[in-house]
Short mmCIF file of C-alpha atoms in Angstrom, two decimals:
data_model
loop_
_atom_site.label_atom_id
_atom_site.label_comp_id
_atom_site.label_asym_id
_atom_site.label_seq_id
_atom_site.Cartn_x
_atom_site.Cartn_y
_atom_site.Cartn_z
CA MET A 1 96.51 148.29 29.39
CA GLU A 2 99.78 148.85 31.23
CA SER A 3 101.49 146.56 33.69
CA ASP A 4 103.00 148.22 36.71
CA SER A 5 105.39 146.61 39.22
CA LEU A 6 104.35 143.06 38.43
CA SER A 7 107.42 140.96 39.15
CA PRO A 8 107.64 137.41 37.71
CA PRO A 9 107.11 135.79 41.17
CA ALA A 10 104.06 137.99 41.67
CA LEU A 11 102.65 136.96 38.28
CA VAL A 12 103.06 133.29 39.20
CA PHE A 13 101.36 133.91 42.55
CA LEU A 14 98.51 135.71 40.81
CA ALA A 15 98.04 132.88 38.29
CA VAL A 16 97.90 130.25 41.05
CA ALA A 17 95.49 132.34 43.15
CA LEU A 18 93.12 132.86 40.21
CA LEU A 19 93.26 129.16 39.35
CA LEU A 20 92.27 128.28 42.91
CA VAL A 21 89.46 130.85 42.94
CA PHE A 22 87.80 129.15 39.98
CA THR A 23 88.49 125.51 40.92
CA VAL A 24 88.02 125.09 44.69
CA PRO A 25 84.53 124.43 46.12
CA ARG A 26 82.42 127.51 46.86
CA ASP A 27 82.89 127.28 50.62
CA LYS A 28 86.68 127.21 50.14
CA VAL A 29 86.98 130.31 47.93
CA ILE A 30 87.96 132.36 50.96
CA PHE A 31 91.23 130.40 51.08
CA PRO A 32 92.92 131.91 47.97
CA VAL A 33 91.47 135.33 48.84
CA LEU A 34 93.03 135.36 52.30
CA VAL A 35 96.31 133.85 51.10
CA SER A 36 96.50 136.68 48.56
CA THR A 37 95.63 139.21 51.25
CA VAL A 38 98.32 138.17 53.72
CA LEU A 39 101.15 136.60 51.75
CA MET A 40 101.38 138.95 48.75
CA THR A 41 102.84 142.43 49.00
CA ILE A 42 100.61 145.33 48.02
CA GLY A 43 101.87 147.36 45.08
CA GLN A 44 101.82 145.12 42.05
CA SER A 45 99.07 146.33 39.75
CA ILE A 46 97.72 146.49 36.22
CA ASN A 47 96.92 150.04 35.18
CA ILE A 48 93.81 150.39 33.03
CA LEU A 49 92.85 153.92 31.96
CA GLY A 50 94.49 155.40 35.04
CA ALA A 51 92.94 152.94 37.50
CA ASN A 52 95.29 150.65 39.43
CA PHE A 53 93.95 147.12 39.68
CA TYR A 54 96.12 145.83 42.46
CA PHE A 55 96.85 142.14 42.75
CA LEU A 56 94.39 141.71 45.60
CA ARG A 57 91.66 143.64 43.80
CA ILE A 58 92.00 141.29 40.82
CA VAL A 59 91.54 138.28 43.11
CA ILE A 60 88.46 139.83 44.75
CA ILE A 61 86.93 140.63 41.35
CA ALA A 62 87.67 137.06 40.20
CA ALA A 63 85.94 135.64 43.29
CA TRP A 64 82.81 137.70 42.56
CA LEU A 65 82.87 136.60 38.91
CA ARG A 66 83.13 132.97 39.97
CA LEU A 67 80.09 133.26 42.27
CA MET A 68 78.02 135.04 39.60
CA MET A 69 79.01 132.74 36.72
CA ARG A 70 78.12 129.62 38.69
CA GLY A 71 74.95 130.99 40.24
CA GLN A 72 76.37 130.68 43.76
CA LEU A 73 75.26 134.07 45.10
CA ARG A 74 73.02 134.05 48.16
CA ARG A 75 69.49 135.04 47.24
CA PRO A 76 68.34 136.89 49.09
CA LEU A 77 71.20 138.20 51.21
CA VAL A 78 69.33 139.65 54.19
CA LEU A 79 70.99 142.86 55.32
CA HIS A 80 71.71 142.99 59.03
CA PRO A 81 72.21 146.22 61.01
CA ILE A 82 76.00 145.73 60.66
CA ASP A 83 75.63 145.49 56.87
CA LYS A 84 73.53 148.63 56.71
CA ALA A 85 75.94 150.57 58.93
CA PHE A 86 78.85 149.43 56.78
CA ILE A 87 77.11 150.50 53.56
CA LEU A 88 76.25 153.86 55.10
CA TYR A 89 79.85 154.37 56.23
CA VAL A 90 81.31 153.58 52.79
CA ALA A 91 78.70 155.69 50.98
CA TYR A 92 79.47 158.64 53.25
CA ALA A 93 83.23 158.21 52.80
CA VAL A 94 82.81 158.17 49.01
CA LEU A 95 80.52 161.21 49.08
CA MET A 96 82.98 163.18 51.20
CA GLY A 97 85.60 162.64 48.55
CA PHE A 98 83.69 165.04 46.31
CA VAL A 99 83.03 167.67 48.99
CA PRO A 100 85.48 170.63 49.21
CA LYS A 101 87.81 170.39 52.20
CA HIS A 102 89.99 172.67 54.23
CA THR A 103 93.35 173.35 52.61
CA ASP A 104 96.26 175.70 53.30
CA PRO A 105 98.23 178.28 51.29
CA ARG A 106 101.35 176.25 52.04
CA ALA A 107 99.96 173.20 50.23
CA VAL A 108 102.12 172.05 47.32
CA MET A 109 100.19 169.00 46.10
CA PRO A 110 97.69 169.74 43.32
CA PRO A 111 94.10 168.79 44.20
CA MET A 112 92.72 165.67 42.55
CA THR A 113 90.72 166.16 39.40
CA LEU A 114 87.15 164.91 39.16
CA MET A 115 88.27 161.83 37.22
CA GLN A 116 91.03 161.08 39.73
CA THR A 117 88.52 161.36 42.57
CA ILE A 118 86.10 159.00 40.81
CA ILE A 119 88.88 156.45 40.27
CA ASN A 120 90.11 156.80 43.84
CA LYS A 121 86.68 156.39 45.40
CA GLY A 122 85.91 153.54 43.04
CA GLY A 123 88.93 151.75 44.46
CA VAL A 124 87.76 152.47 48.01
CA THR A 125 84.33 151.02 47.20
CA LEU A 126 85.82 147.88 45.64
CA ASP A 127 88.20 147.28 48.54
CA SER A 128 85.56 147.81 51.23
CA LEU A 129 82.16 146.72 49.92
CA GLY A 130 83.74 144.19 47.56
CA ALA A 131 85.73 142.47 50.30
CA TYR A 132 83.13 142.71 53.07
CA PHE A 133 80.19 141.45 51.05
CA LEU A 134 82.31 138.75 49.41
CA ALA A 135 82.89 137.42 52.92
CA ARG A 136 79.18 137.82 53.70
CA GLN A 137 78.37 135.79 50.58
CA LEU A 138 80.83 133.05 51.53
CA PHE A 139 80.04 132.82 55.25
CA ARG A 140 76.67 131.08 55.50
CA SER A 141 77.08 129.55 58.95
CA MET A 142 79.48 129.56 61.88
CA LYS A 143 81.03 126.46 60.32
CA ASP A 144 82.34 128.69 57.53
CA VAL A 145 83.72 131.12 60.13
CA MET A 146 85.55 128.29 61.90
CA PHE A 147 87.04 127.12 58.59
CA THR A 148 88.21 130.66 57.84
CA ILE A 149 89.94 130.97 61.21
CA ARG A 150 91.78 127.72 60.47
CA VAL A 151 92.84 129.20 57.13
CA LEU A 152 94.14 132.28 58.95
CA ILE A 153 96.08 130.00 61.30
CA ILE A 154 97.66 128.06 58.42
CA ILE A 155 98.66 131.32 56.75
CA CYS A 156 100.05 132.60 60.05
CA ILE A 157 102.20 129.49 60.45
CA VAL A 158 103.73 130.13 57.02
CA LEU A 159 104.18 133.82 57.85
CA ALA A 160 105.80 133.01 61.20
CA CYS A 161 108.36 130.80 59.45
CA PHE A 162 109.28 133.53 56.97
CA MET A 163 109.41 136.21 59.66
CA THR A 164 111.67 133.99 61.79
CA VAL A 165 114.07 133.78 58.83
CA GLU A 166 113.80 137.56 58.50
CA LYS A 167 114.53 137.98 62.22
CA THR A 168 117.56 135.72 61.95
CA THR A 169 119.07 137.07 58.73
CA GLY A 170 117.80 140.65 58.59
CA ARG A 171 116.52 140.04 55.05
CA ASN A 172 112.87 139.96 54.02
CA LEU A 173 112.26 137.13 51.55
CA PHE A 174 108.97 138.74 50.47
CA SER A 175 111.01 141.45 48.78
CA ALA A 176 111.09 139.05 45.80
CA PHE A 177 107.50 140.15 45.18
CA GLY A 178 108.56 143.79 45.20
CA VAL A 179 107.43 146.81 47.27
CA VAL A 180 108.72 145.75 50.72
CA PRO A 181 112.43 146.42 51.48
CA GLU A 182 114.93 143.61 51.18
CA TYR A 183 116.69 144.54 54.42
CA THR A 184 114.71 144.72 57.63
CA VAL A 185 114.36 148.03 59.43
CA VAL A 186 116.20 148.30 62.75
CA ARG A 187 114.96 150.46 65.64
CA ASP A 188 116.65 150.67 69.04
CA GLY A 189 118.74 147.65 68.13
CA HIS A 190 115.73 145.45 67.27
CA LEU A 191 114.84 144.12 63.85
CA ARG A 192 111.26 145.13 63.02
CA CYS A 193 110.09 142.28 60.79
CA GLN A 194 107.18 143.02 58.47
CA GLY A 195 106.99 140.10 56.04
CA PRO A 196 104.67 141.01 53.13
CA PHE A 197 102.87 143.77 55.07
CA THR A 198 103.36 147.46 54.39
CA HIS A 199 104.59 148.08 57.96
CA PRO A 200 105.76 145.95 60.91
CA ILE A 201 102.78 147.17 62.97
CA HIS A 202 100.34 145.75 60.42
CA ALA A 203 102.12 142.39 60.58
CA GLY A 204 102.06 142.48 64.37
CA ASP A 205 98.38 143.39 64.46
CA TYR A 206 97.59 140.35 62.31
CA GLY A 207 99.28 138.16 64.91
CA ALA A 208 97.78 140.03 67.87
CA THR A 209 94.17 139.71 66.74
CA LEU A 210 94.64 136.08 65.70
CA MET A 211 95.99 135.26 69.17
CA VAL A 212 92.65 136.36 70.60
CA LEU A 213 90.68 134.27 68.09
CA CYS A 214 92.84 131.25 68.94
CA ALA A 215 92.05 131.77 72.62
CA GLY A 216 88.39 131.61 71.60
CA LEU A 217 89.00 128.36 69.72
CA TRP A 218 90.63 126.93 72.84
CA LEU A 219 87.57 127.74 74.92
CA TYR A 220 85.40 126.30 72.16
CA GLY A 221 87.22 122.98 72.57
CA GLN A 222 89.55 122.93 69.56
CA LYS A 223 92.65 122.99 71.72
CA SER A 224 95.24 121.49 69.36
CA VAL A 225 94.49 123.90 66.53
CA ALA A 226 94.21 126.78 68.97
CA PHE A 227 97.59 126.03 70.58
CA VAL A 228 99.47 125.87 67.28
CA GLY A 229 97.72 128.99 65.98
CA PHE A 230 98.34 130.92 69.18
CA ALA A 231 102.05 130.06 69.09
CA ALA A 232 102.43 131.14 65.45
CA ALA A 233 100.46 134.35 66.06
CA ALA A 234 102.58 135.14 69.12
CA ILE A 235 105.76 134.72 67.06
CA VAL A 236 104.46 137.14 64.41
CA THR A 237 103.44 139.64 67.10
CA VAL A 238 106.76 139.54 68.94
CA GLU A 239 108.95 139.57 65.83
CA SER A 240 107.28 142.74 64.57
CA SER A 241 109.04 144.45 67.52
CA SER A 242 106.16 146.91 67.81
CA SER A 243 104.52 147.98 71.05
CA GLY A 244 101.11 148.62 69.42
CA PRO A 245 100.40 144.97 68.54
CA LEU A 246 101.70 143.85 71.93
CA LEU A 247 99.27 146.16 73.72
CA SER A 248 96.43 145.12 71.38
CA SER A 249 96.95 141.47 72.29
CA ILE A 250 97.02 142.37 75.99
CA TYR A 251 93.74 144.31 75.72
CA GLY A 252 92.12 141.53 73.68
CA LEU A 253 93.24 138.67 75.92
CA GLY A 254 92.56 140.72 79.04
CA SER A 255 88.95 141.14 77.91
CA PHE A 256 88.38 137.45 78.62
CA LEU A 257 88.70 138.29 82.32
CA ILE A 258 85.43 140.23 82.13
CA TRP A 259 83.49 137.09 81.14
CA PRO A 260 81.99 136.55 84.63
CA PHE A 261 80.48 140.04 84.40
CA ARG A 262 79.06 139.62 80.87
CA PHE A 263 75.53 140.41 82.05
CA ARG A 264 76.70 143.53 83.87
CA MET A 265 78.41 145.18 80.93
CA HIS A 266 76.39 148.36 81.37
CA VAL A 267 78.16 148.81 84.72
CA ILE A 268 81.56 148.10 83.14
CA ARG A 269 80.97 150.59 80.33
CA ARG A 270 79.81 153.36 82.63
CA SER A 271 82.71 152.73 84.98
CA LEU A 272 85.20 152.99 82.11
CA VAL A 273 83.68 156.26 80.92
CA LEU A 274 83.78 157.62 84.46
CA LEU A 275 87.40 156.52 84.89
CA ILE A 276 88.43 158.24 81.65
CA LEU A 277 86.70 161.45 82.73
CA ILE A 278 88.38 161.34 86.14
CA LEU A 279 91.79 160.77 84.56
CA HIS A 280 91.21 163.60 82.11
CA VAL A 281 90.38 166.00 84.93
CA THR A 282 93.07 164.91 87.39
CA MET A 283 96.01 164.33 85.03
CA THR A 284 98.33 167.24 84.33
CA SER A 285 97.97 166.43 80.62
CA PRO A 286 94.89 165.33 78.59
CA VAL A 287 93.95 161.69 79.00
CA TRP A 288 95.32 160.66 75.61
CA TRP A 289 98.82 161.35 76.90
CA ALA A 290 98.43 158.11 78.85
CA ILE A 291 99.48 156.44 75.59
CA SER A 292 102.86 158.14 75.96
CA ARG A 293 103.11 157.04 79.60
CA VAL A 294 102.46 153.41 78.68
CA ALA A 295 105.09 153.62 75.93
CA GLU A 296 107.70 154.43 78.59
CA PHE A 297 107.39 150.79 79.66
CA THR A 298 106.62 149.05 76.34
CA GLY A 299 108.76 151.19 74.02
CA GLY A 300 107.60 152.51 70.67
CA GLY A 301 106.41 155.90 69.48
CA GLY A 302 103.88 156.58 72.21
CA TYR A 303 104.86 160.24 72.48
CA TRP A 304 104.18 160.91 68.81
CA ARG A 305 100.84 159.12 68.93
CA SER A 306 99.73 161.24 71.87
CA LYS A 307 101.07 164.32 70.12
CA LEU A 308 99.06 163.44 66.99
CA ILE A 309 95.82 163.29 68.99
CA ASP A 310 96.80 166.57 70.63
CA GLU A 311 97.21 168.22 67.23
CA PHE A 312 94.01 166.64 65.98
CA VAL A 313 92.04 168.13 68.86
CA GLU A 314 93.80 171.51 68.62
CA HIS A 315 92.95 171.81 64.91
CA THR A 316 89.36 170.60 65.23
CA SER A 317 88.01 173.55 63.25
CA GLU A 318 90.04 172.47 60.21
CA TRP A 319 88.65 168.93 59.82
CA PHE A 320 85.41 168.83 61.83
CA TRP A 321 82.80 169.21 59.08
CA THR A 322 84.32 167.79 55.89
CA GLY A 323 87.90 166.77 56.65
CA SER A 324 91.14 168.42 55.61
CA LEU A 325 93.60 168.28 52.70
CA TYR A 326 96.51 169.67 54.70
CA THR A 327 98.00 168.35 57.96
CA ALA A 328 101.73 168.95 57.43
CA HIS A 329 101.69 171.78 60.01
CA TRP A 330 100.58 169.26 62.67
CA SER A 331 103.95 167.56 62.38
CA PRO A 332 106.60 168.49 64.98
CA THR A 333 108.95 169.31 62.09
CA GLY A 334 106.35 171.43 60.31
CA SER A 335 106.72 169.34 57.16
CA GLY A 336 104.83 166.40 55.73
CA LEU A 337 105.83 163.02 54.38
CA PRO A 338 108.37 162.72 51.53
CA MET A 339 105.79 161.30 49.10
CA TYR A 340 102.89 163.36 50.47
CA PRO A 341 104.35 166.72 51.59
CA ASP A 342 100.93 168.12 52.52
CA HIS A 343 100.30 165.42 55.12
CA MET A 344 101.91 164.18 58.29
CA ASP A 345 101.92 160.49 59.14
CA LEU A 346 98.43 159.77 60.54
CA THR A 347 99.27 156.82 62.78
CA ASN A 348 95.76 156.58 64.20
CA GLN A 349 92.74 155.17 62.38
CA TYR A 350 90.25 157.40 64.19
CA VAL A 351 92.26 160.52 63.35
CA ALA A 352 92.53 159.37 59.74
CA GLU A 353 88.76 158.94 59.51
CA GLY A 354 88.27 162.50 60.76
CA VAL A 355 90.84 163.97 58.38
CA HIS A 356 89.30 162.14 55.43
CA GLY A 357 85.63 162.80 56.16
CA GLY A 358 85.07 164.88 59.26
CA ILE A 359 83.11 164.06 62.39
CA GLY A 360 80.36 162.30 60.43
CA GLN A 361 82.78 159.68 59.15
CA ILE A 362 84.13 159.04 62.65
CA ILE A 363 80.58 158.56 63.97
CA LEU A 364 79.67 156.09 61.22
CA TYR A 365 82.93 154.21 61.73
CA ILE A 366 82.09 153.83 65.43
CA LEU A 367 78.47 152.91 64.60
CA ILE A 368 79.74 149.76 62.87
CA VAL A 369 81.58 148.80 66.06
CA VAL A 370 78.52 149.45 68.23
CA ARG A 371 76.36 147.24 66.05
CA CYS A 372 79.00 144.50 66.15
CA PHE A 373 78.96 144.47 69.94
CA THR A 374 75.16 144.48 69.71
CA ARG A 375 75.07 141.33 67.64
CA ILE A 376 77.61 139.57 69.82
CA GLY A 377 75.59 140.37 72.93
CA LEU A 378 72.34 139.22 71.35
CA GLY A 379 74.04 136.04 70.16
CA ILE A 380 75.30 135.20 73.65
CA ARG A 381 71.91 135.82 75.24
CA SER A 382 70.12 133.66 72.68
CA LEU A 383 72.12 130.57 73.66
CA SER A 384 71.37 128.11 76.42
CA PRO A 385 73.57 128.32 79.55
CA GLY A 386 76.75 126.30 79.11
CA ASP A 387 76.62 126.26 75.30
CA LYS A 388 80.26 126.18 74.18
CA MET A 389 79.48 128.72 71.47
CA GLU A 390 78.90 131.32 74.20
CA ARG A 391 82.60 131.75 74.87
CA PHE A 392 83.46 131.80 71.19
CA TYR A 393 81.04 134.66 70.62
CA TRP A 394 82.66 136.42 73.56
CA ALA A 395 86.06 135.81 71.92
CA LEU A 396 84.83 137.68 68.84
CA GLY A 397 84.07 140.63 71.11
CA CYS A 398 87.53 140.37 72.69
CA CYS A 399 89.09 140.33 69.23
CA LEU A 400 87.12 143.44 68.33
CA VAL A 401 88.58 145.10 71.44
CA ALA A 402 92.06 144.17 70.18
CA TYR A 403 91.27 145.76 66.81
CA LEU A 404 89.99 148.93 68.47
CA ALA A 405 93.21 149.17 70.49
CA SER A 406 95.34 148.61 67.38
CA PHE A 407 93.63 151.54 65.63
CA LEU A 408 95.25 153.86 68.18
CA SER A 409 98.72 153.05 66.88
CA VAL A 410 98.32 152.74 63.12
CA ALA A 411 95.97 153.61 60.29
CA GLY A 412 94.80 150.84 58.00
CA SER A 413 96.42 149.52 54.86
CA MET A 414 94.72 147.58 52.07
CA GLN A 415 95.80 144.26 53.63
CA SER A 416 94.82 145.06 57.21
CA ASP A 417 91.54 146.68 56.10
CA ILE A 418 90.43 143.57 54.22
CA LEU A 419 91.34 141.38 57.20
CA TYR A 420 89.27 143.67 59.42
CA PHE A 421 86.31 143.62 57.00
CA THR A 422 86.50 139.82 56.96
CA PHE A 423 86.40 139.82 60.75
CA LEU A 424 83.33 142.07 60.72
CA ALA A 425 81.70 139.47 58.48
CA PHE A 426 82.46 136.86 61.18
CA ILE A 427 80.33 138.84 63.60
CA ALA A 428 77.57 139.46 61.04
CA THR A 429 77.35 135.68 60.56
CA ILE A 430 76.32 135.06 64.19
CA PRO A 431 72.82 133.53 63.91
CA LEU A 432 70.05 135.26 65.78
CA PRO A 433 66.63 133.65 66.24
CA GLU A 434 63.65 135.71 65.28
CA PRO A 435 62.21 137.52 68.34
CA ASN A 436 59.03 136.02 69.75
CA PRO A 437 56.46 138.82 70.09
CA THR A 438 54.54 136.82 72.72
CA GLN A 439 57.59 136.32 74.96
CA PRO A 440 58.15 139.10 77.51
CA ALA A 441 61.64 140.52 77.63
CA ALA A 442 63.65 139.52 80.66
CA SER A 443 65.12 142.12 82.97
CA ALA A 444 68.43 143.66 81.94
CA ASP A 445 70.31 142.17 84.88
CA SER A 446 68.92 138.65 84.62
CA LYS A 447 71.47 135.90 84.01
CA GLU A 448 68.92 133.72 82.28
CA PRO A 449 69.35 133.53 78.50
CA ARG A 450 66.62 135.25 76.56
CA LEU A 451 65.78 136.43 73.12
CA LEU A 452 65.97 140.14 72.54
CA ALA A 453 64.49 142.17 69.77
CA ARG A 454 66.97 143.44 67.20
CA GLU A 455 66.37 147.11 67.82
CA PRO A 456 69.48 149.03 68.88
CA GLY A 457 67.71 150.00 72.08
CA GLY A 458 67.97 146.43 73.34
CA VAL A 459 71.69 146.38 72.76
CA ALA A 460 73.04 148.49 75.51
CA GLN A 461 72.32 145.91 78.17
CA SER A 462 73.72 142.94 76.25
CA LEU A 463 77.42 143.60 75.74
#
């Protein structure tokens, strides 16, 4: 066993986190897991036979051990459509790791060996299925979801304080844990604070999505908690000095304006598709260059994000079926990243999914999102008119919109992925009553609440 990059402060943090995992009540185990996710830098690890057990992975494994040792696992855990789609997505992503991919004679990085691939995909499985289903085990009612959002708010308050110090001094105090730089990056005269995250955009996205959840708490009636959380999340978003999180928060908060039309979402969706097609035909450049146009007002690297999509589409034949091991030639400079010379910086989650696993992986990634909107819509329609939970469910949908927007400006990191998987578990926790086979389904445009069957076919008209 070999220790790698474990600084003394990180070891102390790890010890405290593990102590909490095994001592707090079962319904509070999510607290040390999320604190470890957000407030500890990613990079410290213990290397065992070539496998890196990162700090956060150790905490996740410890949480599973605690549940198993104390007999606190849910039996049975009924798999919802979101769960099944998530399992299918991860299984496909792991499988594609063993399938030969497009490469290039200019490639300089040696391909991974079979053992390296097994270790790599084992880590992917632990991070994704381990984190998502840990949250599914811990969230047994919407009360658990509400508690978790409060935990995220508390963590965000702490993070906002540290990032304010970073903004004032230009020094990142989380550098004591290693990995992140001590001195804050400056772009266009602005300090881009990142706290413990791997990039300022990831920090900003944490704040942006939490702002939307806090807006949902406000509508739910928890105004004091929501106000404090919203303020802290806004500070984190702004101090990241990144246009992507700012736009994500705008899209997420703007989605609340569609609430009056919640039972006409099929019209909204079709109108959006039609608008995109019209823009694509009438614009002098493809529609994805609108990202660059928006960046002219918000700042940021909008041009390069549009250019990345352009290259992705132009080189479709290279990645379409199984993905690609070489993307350096997509870069405007014709060279890849310093640490990964065969790859350019894939600052788009959807592009990254295609490069890693082809069109099939993109489709399965989107399938998860579709089933999340399905469950939110069914949840809203199952409630009585005026139920305060209606607007909170809608807020989950608005937060998902914010996440989808954020994926256009950055690919995931271990921290942001686990936060996203936890959020997916929020949506999977929405209770749905069993459909009544004797009750006729109401018309799609009716504003009366009704119970819908769980088949995907009933989804399109719900949200």
